[in-house]
CSV table of C-alpha atoms and ligand atoms in Angstrom, one decimal:
chain,number,residue,atom,x,y,z
Z,28,MET,CA,49.9,-34.5,38.5
Z,29,THR,CA,47.5,-36.8,36.8
Z,30,ALA,CA,47.9,-37.9,33.2
Z,31,ASN,CA,44.8,-36.0,32.2
Z,32,ARG,CA,46.0,-32.8,33.6
Z,33,ARG,CA,49.3,-33.2,32.0
Z,34,ALA,CA,47.7,-33.9,28.7
Z,35,ALA,CA,45.6,-30.8,29.2
Z,36,LEU,CA,48.6,-28.7,29.9
Z,37,ALA,CA,50.5,-30.0,27.0
Z,38,GLY,CA,47.5,-29.9,24.7
Z,39,GLY,CA,46.3,-26.4,25.6
Z,40,ARG,CA,42.9,-25.8,24.1
Z,41,ALA,CA,42.6,-29.3,22.9
Z,42,GLY,CA,43.1,-30.5,26.4
Z,43,ARG,CA,40.0,-28.6,27.5
Z,44,ARG,CA,37.9,-31.2,25.8
Z,45,SER,CA,39.0,-33.9,28.1
Z,46,TYR,CA,37.0,-32.4,30.9
Z,47,GLY,CA,33.9,-32.4,28.7
Z,48,MET,CA,30.7,-31.4,30.4
Z,49,ALA,CA,32.0,-30.8,33.8
Z,50,LEU,CA,34.1,-27.8,32.8
Z,51,GLY,CA,31.4,-26.6,30.4
Z,52,GLU,CA,28.8,-26.8,33.1
Z,53,LEU,CA,31.0,-24.9,35.6
Z,54,LEU,CA,31.6,-22.2,33.0
Z,55,ALA,CA,28.0,-22.0,32.1
Z,56,GLY,CA,27.1,-21.8,35.8
Z,57,ILE,CA,29.5,-18.9,36.3
Z,58,GLY,CA,28.1,-17.2,33.2
Z,59,THR,CA,24.5,-17.4,34.6
Z,60,ARG,CA,25.6,-16.4,38.1
Z,61,ASN,CA,24.8,-19.7,39.7
Z,62,VAL,CA,26.3,-19.5,43.2
Z,63,ALA,CA,26.7,-23.3,43.5
Z,64,ALA,CA,28.8,-23.3,40.3
Z,65,LEU,CA,30.8,-20.4,41.7
Z,66,ALA,CA,31.6,-22.3,45.0
Z,67,ARG,CA,32.6,-25.4,43.1
Z,68,ALA,CA,34.8,-23.5,40.7
Z,69,ILE,CA,36.5,-21.8,43.6
Z,70,THR,CA,37.1,-25.1,45.4
Z,71,LEU,CA,38.5,-26.5,42.1
Z,72,VAL,CA,40.9,-23.7,41.8
Z,73,GLU,CA,41.8,-23.5,45.5
Z,74,ASN,CA,42.8,-27.2,45.6
Z,75,GLY,CA,44.3,-27.3,42.1
Z,76,ARG,CA,42.1,-30.1,41.1
Z,77,GLU,CA,41.9,-31.5,37.7
Z,78,GLY,CA,40.7,-28.9,35.2
Z,79,TYR,CA,41.5,-25.8,37.2
Z,80,GLU,CA,43.9,-24.4,34.8
Z,81,ALA,CA,41.6,-25.0,31.9
Z,82,LEU,CA,38.8,-23.2,33.8
Z,83,LEU,CA,41.1,-20.2,34.6
Z,84,SER,CA,42.2,-20.2,31.0
Z,85,ALA,CA,38.6,-20.1,29.7
Z,86,ILE,CA,37.6,-17.2,31.9
Z,87,HIS,CA,40.7,-15.1,31.1
Z,88,ALA,CA,39.0,-13.0,28.5
Z,89,ASP,CA,36.3,-12.0,31.0
Z,90,LEU,CA,38.6,-10.6,33.6
Z,91,GLY,CA,39.4,-7.1,34.6
Z,92,ARG,CA,35.9,-5.8,35.4
Z,93,ALA,CA,36.2,-6.1,39.1
Z,94,HIS,CA,38.2,-3.7,41.2
Z,95,ARG,CA,40.3,-5.6,43.8
Z,96,ILE,CA,40.9,-4.0,47.1
Z,97,GLY,CA,43.5,-5.5,49.4
Z,98,VAL,CA,43.0,-5.0,53.2
Z,99,THR,CA,46.2,-5.9,55.0
Z,100,GLY,CA,47.5,-5.4,58.5
Z,101,PRO,CA,48.5,-6.8,61.8
Z,102,PRO,CA,46.2,-9.4,63.5
Z,103,GLY,CA,43.2,-8.1,65.3
Z,104,GLY,CA,43.3,-4.6,63.8
Z,105,GLY,CA,39.7,-4.7,62.7
Z,106,LYS,CA,40.2,-5.8,59.1
Z,107,SER,CA,37.2,-8.1,59.1
Z,108,THR,CA,35.0,-5.6,60.9
Z,109,LEU,CA,36.1,-3.0,58.3
Z,110,ALA,CA,35.5,-5.5,55.4
Z,111,GLU,CA,31.9,-6.0,56.7
Z,112,ARG,CA,31.4,-2.2,56.7
Z,113,LEU,CA,32.9,-1.9,53.3
Z,114,ILE,CA,30.4,-4.5,52.0
Z,115,GLN,CA,27.5,-2.5,53.5
Z,116,ALA,CA,28.8,0.7,52.0
Z,117,TYR,CA,29.3,-0.8,48.6
Z,118,ARG,CA,25.9,-2.4,48.7
Z,119,ARG,CA,24.3,0.9,49.5
Z,120,ARG,CA,26.1,2.3,46.4
Z,121,GLY,CA,24.7,-0.6,44.3
Z,122,PHE,CA,27.9,-2.6,43.8
Z,123,THR,CA,28.1,-6.4,44.1
Z,124,VAL,CA,30.9,-7.4,46.6
Z,125,ALA,CA,33.0,-10.5,47.3
Z,126,VAL,CA,35.4,-10.9,50.2
Z,127,VAL,CA,38.3,-13.4,50.2
Z,128,ALA,CA,39.8,-13.8,53.6
Z,129,VAL,CA,43.3,-15.2,53.7
Z,130,ASP,CA,45.5,-16.1,56.7
Z,131,PRO,CA,48.9,-17.1,55.5
Z,132,THR,CA,50.1,-17.8,59.0
Z,133,SER,CA,47.5,-20.5,59.4
Z,134,PRO,CA,47.9,-23.9,57.7
Z,135,PHE,CA,44.3,-24.7,58.4
Z,136,SER,CA,41.2,-23.5,56.6
Z,137,GLY,CA,38.2,-22.2,58.5
Z,138,GLY,CA,39.7,-22.0,62.0
Z,139,ALA,CA,40.6,-18.5,62.8
Z,140,LEU,CA,38.6,-17.2,59.9
Z,141,LEU,CA,35.4,-18.9,60.8
Z,142,GLY,CA,34.6,-16.1,63.3
Z,143,ASP,CA,34.9,-13.7,60.4
Z,144,ARG,CA,32.4,-15.6,58.4
Z,145,ILE,CA,29.9,-15.6,61.2
Z,146,ARG,CA,30.5,-11.9,61.9
Z,147,MET,CA,29.9,-11.2,58.2
Z,148,GLU,CA,26.8,-13.3,58.2
Z,149,SER,CA,24.6,-10.2,58.2
Z,150,ALA,CA,25.7,-9.7,54.6
Z,151,SER,CA,25.8,-13.3,53.5
Z,152,LEU,CA,22.0,-13.7,52.8
Z,153,ASP,CA,22.4,-11.1,50.1
Z,154,PRO,CA,23.0,-12.9,46.7
Z,155,ASN,CA,25.1,-9.9,45.7
Z,156,VAL,CA,27.6,-10.6,48.5
Z,157,PHE,CA,29.9,-13.6,48.6
Z,158,ILE,CA,32.4,-14.3,51.4
Z,159,ARG,CA,35.0,-17.0,51.3
Z,160,SER,CA,37.9,-18.0,53.5
Z,161,MET,CA,40.9,-19.4,51.7
Z,162,ALA,CA,42.1,-22.9,52.6
Z,163,THR,CA,45.8,-22.4,52.5
Z,164,ARG,CA,46.7,-26.1,52.8
Z,165,GLY,CA,45.3,-26.9,49.4
Z,166,ALA,CA,47.1,-24.2,47.6
Z,167,THR,CA,49.2,-25.8,44.8
Z,168,GLY,CA,51.2,-22.8,43.9
Z,169,GLY,CA,52.1,-19.9,46.1
Z,170,LEU,CA,49.3,-18.7,48.3
Z,171,ALA,CA,49.4,-15.3,46.5
Z,172,THR,CA,48.9,-17.0,43.1
Z,173,THR,CA,46.1,-19.1,44.3
Z,174,THR,CA,44.4,-16.1,46.0
Z,175,ARG,CA,44.7,-14.2,42.8
Z,176,GLU,CA,43.2,-17.1,40.8
Z,177,VAL,CA,40.2,-17.3,43.2
Z,178,CYS,CA,39.7,-13.6,42.7
Z,179,ASP,CA,39.8,-14.2,39.0
Z,180,VAL,CA,36.8,-16.6,39.3
Z,181,LEU,CA,34.9,-14.0,41.3
Z,182,ASP,CA,35.8,-11.4,38.7
Z,183,ALA,CA,34.5,-13.6,35.9
Z,184,TYR,CA,31.3,-14.3,37.9
Z,185,GLY,CA,30.7,-10.6,37.9
Z,186,PHE,CA,31.5,-9.3,41.3
Z,187,GLN,CA,32.3,-5.6,40.9
Z,188,ARG,CA,34.3,-5.1,44.0
Z,189,ILE,CA,36.5,-7.8,45.5
Z,190,ILE,CA,38.0,-7.3,49.0
Z,191,ILE,CA,41.0,-9.4,49.9
Z,192,GLU,CA,41.6,-9.5,53.6
Z,193,THR,CA,45.0,-10.7,54.6
Z,194,VAL,CA,46.4,-11.1,58.1
Z,195,GLY,CA,49.9,-9.9,58.7
Z,196,VAL,CA,52.5,-7.7,57.2
Z,197,GLY,CA,55.2,-10.2,56.1
Z,198,GLN,CA,56.4,-11.3,52.7
Z,199,SER,CA,53.5,-13.5,51.6
Z,200,GLU,CA,51.0,-10.9,52.8
Z,201,LEU,CA,52.8,-8.3,50.8
Z,202,ALA,CA,52.6,-10.5,47.7
Z,203,ILE,CA,48.9,-10.9,48.2
Z,204,ALA,CA,48.4,-7.2,48.8
Z,205,ALA,CA,50.4,-6.5,45.7
Z,206,SER,CA,47.9,-8.5,43.6
Z,207,ALA,CA,45.1,-6.0,44.5
Z,208,ASP,CA,44.4,-2.9,42.4
Z,209,SER,CA,44.1,-0.8,45.6
Z,210,ALA,CA,46.0,-1.8,48.7
Z,211,ALA,CA,44.8,-0.6,52.1
Z,212,LEU,CA,47.0,-1.0,55.2
Z,213,VAL,CA,45.0,-1.1,58.4
Z,214,LEU,CA,46.9,0.1,61.5
Z,215,VAL,CA,45.8,0.5,65.1
Z,216,PRO,CA,47.1,2.7,67.8
Z,217,GLU,CA,47.9,-0.1,70.2
Z,218,SER,CA,50.1,-2.0,67.7
Z,219,GLY,CA,53.1,-0.6,69.6
Z,220,ASP,CA,56.0,1.2,67.9
Z,221,GLY,CA,53.7,2.7,65.4
Z,222,VAL,CA,55.0,3.0,61.9
Z,223,GLN,CA,58.6,2.3,63.0
Z,224,ALA,CA,57.6,-1.4,63.4
Z,225,LEU,CA,56.5,-1.7,59.8
Z,226,LYS,CA,58.6,-3.4,57.2
Z,227,ALA,CA,59.7,-1.0,54.5
Z,228,GLY,CA,57.9,-2.8,51.8
Z,229,ILE,CA,54.4,-2.4,53.2
Z,230,MET,CA,54.6,1.3,53.3
Z,231,GLU,CA,55.6,1.3,49.6
Z,232,ILE,CA,52.8,-0.9,48.5
Z,233,ALA,CA,49.8,0.7,50.3
Z,234,ASP,CA,47.6,3.1,48.3
Z,235,LEU,CA,45.7,4.1,51.3
Z,236,PHE,CA,46.3,4.0,55.1
Z,237,ILE,CA,43.6,3.3,57.6
Z,238,VAL,CA,44.2,4.0,61.3
Z,239,ASN,CA,41.4,1.9,62.8
Z,240,LYS,CA,40.2,1.9,66.4
Z,241,ALA,CA,40.3,5.7,66.3
Z,242,ASP,CA,38.2,5.5,69.5
Z,243,ARG,CA,41.4,4.4,71.3
Z,244,PRO,CA,44.1,6.8,72.5
Z,245,GLY,CA,47.0,7.5,70.2
Z,246,ALA,CA,45.1,7.2,66.9
Z,247,ASP,CA,45.7,10.8,65.9
Z,248,ARG,CA,49.3,10.6,66.7
Z,249,LEU,CA,49.7,7.4,64.6
Z,250,LYS,CA,47.9,9.1,61.7
Z,251,GLN,CA,50.3,12.0,61.9
Z,252,GLU,CA,53.3,9.6,62.1
Z,253,VAL,CA,52.1,7.9,58.9
Z,254,GLU,CA,51.6,11.2,57.2
Z,255,ILE,CA,55.0,12.4,58.1
Z,256,MET,CA,56.5,9.1,56.9
Z,257,LEU,CA,54.7,9.5,53.6
Z,258,GLY,CA,55.8,13.1,53.4
Z,259,ILE,CA,59.4,12.1,53.9
Z,260,ARG,CA,59.1,9.5,51.2
Z,261,ARG,CA,58.1,12.3,48.8
Z,262,GLY,CA,60.8,14.6,50.1
Z,263,ASN,CA,58.5,16.9,52.0
Z,264,ALA,CA,57.9,15.9,55.6
Z,265,PHE,CA,55.1,18.5,56.1
Z,266,ARG,CA,53.1,18.2,53.0
Z,267,HIS,CA,50.4,16.2,54.7
Z,268,VAL,CA,50.6,18.1,58.0
Z,269,ALA,CA,49.8,21.4,56.3
Z,270,PRO,CA,47.2,23.2,58.2
Z,271,HIS,CA,44.3,22.6,55.8
Z,272,HIS,CA,41.0,22.1,57.6
Z,273,GLY,CA,42.4,23.9,60.6
Z,274,ARG,CA,44.8,21.2,61.5
Z,275,SER,CA,48.2,22.4,62.3
Z,276,LYS,CA,51.3,20.3,62.9
Z,277,VAL,CA,51.6,21.8,66.3
Z,278,THR,CA,48.1,20.8,67.5
Z,279,ALA,CA,47.3,17.8,65.5
Z,280,GLY,CA,48.7,15.3,68.0
Z,281,THR,CA,46.8,16.9,70.9
Z,282,ARG,CA,43.4,17.3,69.4
Z,283,PRO,CA,40.6,15.2,70.8
Z,284,GLU,CA,40.6,11.7,69.2
Z,285,ARG,CA,37.8,11.6,66.7
Z,286,PRO,CA,37.4,9.8,63.4
Z,287,THR,CA,37.8,13.0,61.5
Z,288,ALA,CA,38.7,11.1,58.3
Z,289,SER,CA,40.0,14.4,56.9
Z,290,PRO,CA,39.0,14.6,53.3
Z,291,ALA,CA,41.5,12.5,51.5
Z,292,PRO,CA,43.8,14.4,49.2
Z,293,PRO,CA,42.3,14.0,45.8
Z,294,LEU,CA,44.4,13.0,42.9
Z,295,ARG,CA,45.7,16.4,42.7
Z,296,PRO,CA,48.7,16.7,40.5
Z,297,LEU,CA,51.4,16.7,43.1
Z,298,PRO,CA,54.5,18.8,42.3
Z,299,PRO,CA,53.8,22.5,42.8
Z,300,GLU,CA,57.6,22.9,42.3
Z,301,GLY,CA,58.6,22.0,38.8
Z,302,GLU,CA,58.1,18.8,37.0
Z,303,GLY,CA,54.6,18.2,35.8
Z,304,ALA,CA,54.1,14.7,37.0
Z,305,VAL,CA,50.5,14.4,36.0
Z,306,GLY,CA,48.2,12.6,38.3
Z,307,THR,CA,50.5,11.4,41.1
Z,308,TRP,CA,48.6,9.5,43.8
Z,309,GLU,CA,49.2,10.6,47.3
Z,310,PRO,CA,48.2,7.8,49.7
Z,311,PRO,CA,45.6,9.3,52.0
Z,312,VAL,CA,45.4,8.4,55.7
Z,313,PHE,CA,42.1,7.8,57.4
Z,314,LEU,CA,40.8,7.5,60.9
Z,315,THR,CA,38.1,4.9,61.3
Z,316,VAL,CA,36.1,3.2,64.0
Z,317,ALA,CA,35.1,0.1,62.0
Z,318,SER,CA,33.1,-1.3,64.9
Z,319,LYS,CA,30.8,1.7,64.6
Z,320,GLY,CA,31.1,2.3,60.9
Z,321,GLU,CA,32.7,5.7,61.4
Z,322,GLY,CA,35.0,6.9,58.6
Z,323,VAL,CA,34.1,4.1,56.3
Z,324,GLU,CA,32.3,6.1,53.6
Z,325,GLU,CA,35.4,8.3,53.3
Z,326,VAL,CA,37.5,5.1,52.8
Z,327,VAL,CA,35.1,4.0,50.0
Z,328,ASP,CA,35.3,7.4,48.4
Z,329,ALA,CA,39.1,7.2,48.4
Z,330,VAL,CA,39.1,3.7,46.9
Z,331,GLU,CA,36.8,4.8,44.2
Z,332,ARG,CA,39.0,7.8,43.5
Z,333,HIS,CA,42.0,5.6,43.4
Z,334,ALA,CA,40.2,3.3,40.9
Z,335,ALA,CA,39.5,6.3,38.7
Z,336,PHE,CA,43.1,7.5,39.1
Z,337,LEU,CA,44.5,4.1,38.1
Z,338,ALA,CA,42.3,4.0,35.0
Z,339,ALA,CA,42.9,7.6,34.0
Z,340,SER,CA,46.7,7.5,34.5
Z,341,GLY,CA,47.3,4.3,32.7
Z,342,GLU,CA,48.6,2.8,35.9
Z,343,LEU,CA,45.9,0.2,36.0
Z,344,ALA,CA,46.9,-1.2,32.6
Z,345,ARG,CA,50.5,-1.1,33.6
Z,346,ARG,CA,49.9,-2.9,36.9
Z,347,ARG,CA,47.7,-5.6,35.3
Z,348,ARG,CA,50.3,-6.1,32.6
Z,349,VAL,CA,53.0,-6.6,35.2
Z,350,ARG,CA,50.8,-9.0,37.1
Z,351,LEU,CA,50.0,-11.0,34.1
Z,352,GLU,CA,53.7,-11.4,33.3
Z,353,ARG,CA,54.3,-12.5,36.9
Z,354,LEU,CA,51.4,-14.9,36.8
Z,355,THR,CA,52.6,-16.5,33.6
Z,356,ARG,CA,56.1,-16.9,35.1
Z,357,GLU,CA,54.7,-18.4,38.2
Z,358,VAL,CA,52.5,-20.8,36.3
Z,359,VAL,CA,55.6,-21.9,34.3
Z,360,ASP,CA,57.5,-22.5,37.6
Z,361,ARG,CA,54.6,-24.4,39.1
Z,362,THR,CA,54.1,-26.5,36.0
Z,363,LEU,CA,57.8,-27.4,35.8
Z,364,ARG,CA,57.8,-28.3,39.5
Z,365,GLN,CA,54.9,-30.6,38.9
Z,366,LEU,CA,56.5,-32.0,35.8
Z,367,VAL,CA,59.5,-33.0,37.9
Z,368,TRP,CA,58.0,-34.1,41.1
Z,369,ASP,CA,54.5,-35.3,40.5
Z,370,GLY,CA,54.2,-39.0,39.7
Z,371,GLY,CA,57.5,-39.3,37.9
Z,372,ARG,CA,60.8,-41.0,38.7
Z,373,ALA,CA,62.5,-37.9,40.2
Z,374,ASP,CA,61.7,-39.0,43.8
Z,375,ALA,CA,63.0,-42.5,43.1
Z,376,THR,CA,66.2,-41.1,41.5
Z,377,LEU,CA,66.7,-38.9,44.4
Z,378,ALA,CA,66.2,-41.7,46.9
Z,379,ALA,CA,68.5,-44.0,45.0
Z,380,GLY,CA,71.3,-41.4,44.7
Z,381,LEU,CA,71.1,-39.9,48.2
Z,382,GLU,CA,73.3,-42.4,49.9
Z,383,ASP,CA,76.0,-41.7,47.3
Z,384,VAL,CA,75.7,-38.0,48.0
Z,385,VAL,CA,75.9,-38.6,51.8
Z,386,ARG,CA,79.0,-40.7,51.3
Z,387,GLY,CA,80.5,-38.0,49.2
Z,388,ASP,CA,80.7,-40.2,46.1
Z,389,ILE,CA,78.7,-37.7,44.1
Z,390,SER,CA,77.6,-34.2,44.8
Z,391,PRO,CA,74.1,-32.9,45.2
Z,392,TYR,CA,74.6,-31.0,42.0
Z,393,GLU,CA,75.4,-34.1,40.1
Z,394,LEU,CA,72.4,-35.9,41.4
Z,395,ALA,CA,70.2,-32.9,40.6
Z,396,GLN,CA,71.6,-32.9,37.1
Z,397,GLU,CA,70.6,-36.5,36.7
Z,398,ILE,CA,67.0,-35.7,37.7
Z,399,VAL,CA,66.8,-32.7,35.5
Z,400,ALA,CA,68.3,-34.7,32.6
Z,401,GLY,CA,65.6,-37.3,33.1
Z,402,VAL,CA,63.0,-34.6,32.7
Z,403,ALA,CA,64.7,-33.1,29.7
Z,404,LYS,CA,65.0,-36.5,27.9
Z,405,GLY,CA,61.4,-37.3,28.7
Z,406,THR,CA,62.3,-40.3,30.8
Z,407,ASN,CA,61.0,-38.9,34.1
Z,408,HIS,CA,57.5,-40.1,33.3
Z,409,GLY,CA,57.6,-43.5,31.7
Z,410,GLY,CA,59.6,-42.9,28.5
U,522,LIG,N1,37.5,-0.3,69.9
U,522,LIG,C1,37.4,-0.7,68.7
U,522,LIG,N2,37.4,-2.0,68.4
U,522,LIG,C2,37.3,-2.4,67.1
U,522,LIG,C3,37.2,-1.5,66.1
U,522,LIG,N3,37.2,-2.3,64.9
U,522,LIG,C4,37.2,-3.6,65.3
U,522,LIG,N4,37.2,-3.7,66.6
U,522,LIG,C5,37.3,-4.9,67.4
U,522,LIG,O1,38.6,-5.5,67.3
U,522,LIG,C6,38.5,-6.9,67.3
U,522,LIG,C7,39.2,-7.5,66.1
U,522,LIG,O2,38.4,-7.2,65.0
U,522,LIG,P1,38.5,-8.0,63.6
U,522,LIG,O3,37.7,-7.3,62.6
U,522,LIG,O4,38.3,-9.5,63.9
U,522,LIG,O5,40.1,-7.8,63.3
U,522,LIG,P2,40.9,-8.5,62.2
U,522,LIG,O6,42.0,-7.6,61.8
U,522,LIG,O7,40.0,-9.0,61.1
U,522,LIG,O8,41.5,-9.8,63.0
U,522,LIG,P3,42.3,-11.0,62.3
U,522,LIG,O9,41.6,-11.4,61.1
U,522,LIG,O10,42.3,-12.0,63.4
U,522,LIG,O11,43.7,-10.5,62.1
U,522,LIG,C8,37.0,-7.2,67.4
U,522,LIG,O12,36.7,-7.5,68.8
U,522,LIG,C9,36.4,-6.0,66.9
U,522,LIG,O13,35.1,-5.8,67.4
U,522,LIG,C10,37.3,-0.2,66.3
U,522,LIG,O14,37.3,0.7,65.5
U,522,LIG,N5,37.3,0.2,67.7
U,523,LIG,MG1,39.9,-10.9,60.2
């Protein structure tokens, strides 16, 4: 960490002055929707360059207008294809849209995601659409935190809908999905063991389920499996498989595969039996053929219903509060890590004491204490 950035961190608002015009210009550019300023601001944040926390701090009051939609799922499921269709659908509805594509499994930027960019190019000439692949190598904090911060910049800029595409269903993808307002899990019939293969957490996090590639065999069965799983979670295995719209649990699996995208259950107050839990959200399950755009309007309808549900139920405020608390904690952790390891004596102390640890003269705990004590006494940096 540079001295300037440290000063800024320590000085808070006063520190902002040390970036002078540069930060002011970036902020002004974001305010006037200058796309070059947006791109620069994102790069600044993504790479944790000097001034990025001051920038994020300055835009904080402008956040919360965008609705963030996480699109998560196994590789090759059609997430990018779907994202492109979502862009088109939202543009038709008059919304501005940004897409952030993240691949936590790839240490490189651009590579695997470049194809996505090109594929999404049809939308990229539209000034109300912005597409960005995240460079994971630069991320200073956790990838989830950095992704969230990039989305904050897009939110402040005024994008009304932000789609966050993440490859995979592991821990880091979960964290990224959890930072969205609405999380969509994209599954495909050929992904093997169906829902059994899914980690528990991802089922809990998803607000809607999309069975894409519904033109392939097995989509209807997968949709049914997910619905049963969701029903079990609510203690009623057949709630979703009820024969509304002529679908019965006996025939559902054998009907011709078609993107029926059965009308999503609206936010109907759930429990018919007892307790009046007002406005419970039942995650709907959709069939889509993203490559043909089939079923996409229904997905957008559901996302918008979910957005309305979140706002009306107070859940949006609750989730954002939780996320702000988590972010603050993460920034504290990140700052402390930097305070210890960036440019101070900690590395030298470690190197000097390691031989003693190896010989068994002191323990790793004692050496760690020495390093921490240096930070606490203010002698880690100069002092
Ligand atoms: N048959 C069929 N193919 C599809 C459908 N949707 C997408 N595809 C194809 O599936 C392949 C993968 O699509 P992508 O959109 O790149 O999938 P992705 O999930 O973004 O892939 P990664 O980002 O690499 O994980 C492409 O060849 C798409 O054309 C669909 O509904 N049906
Ligand atoms: Mg993709």
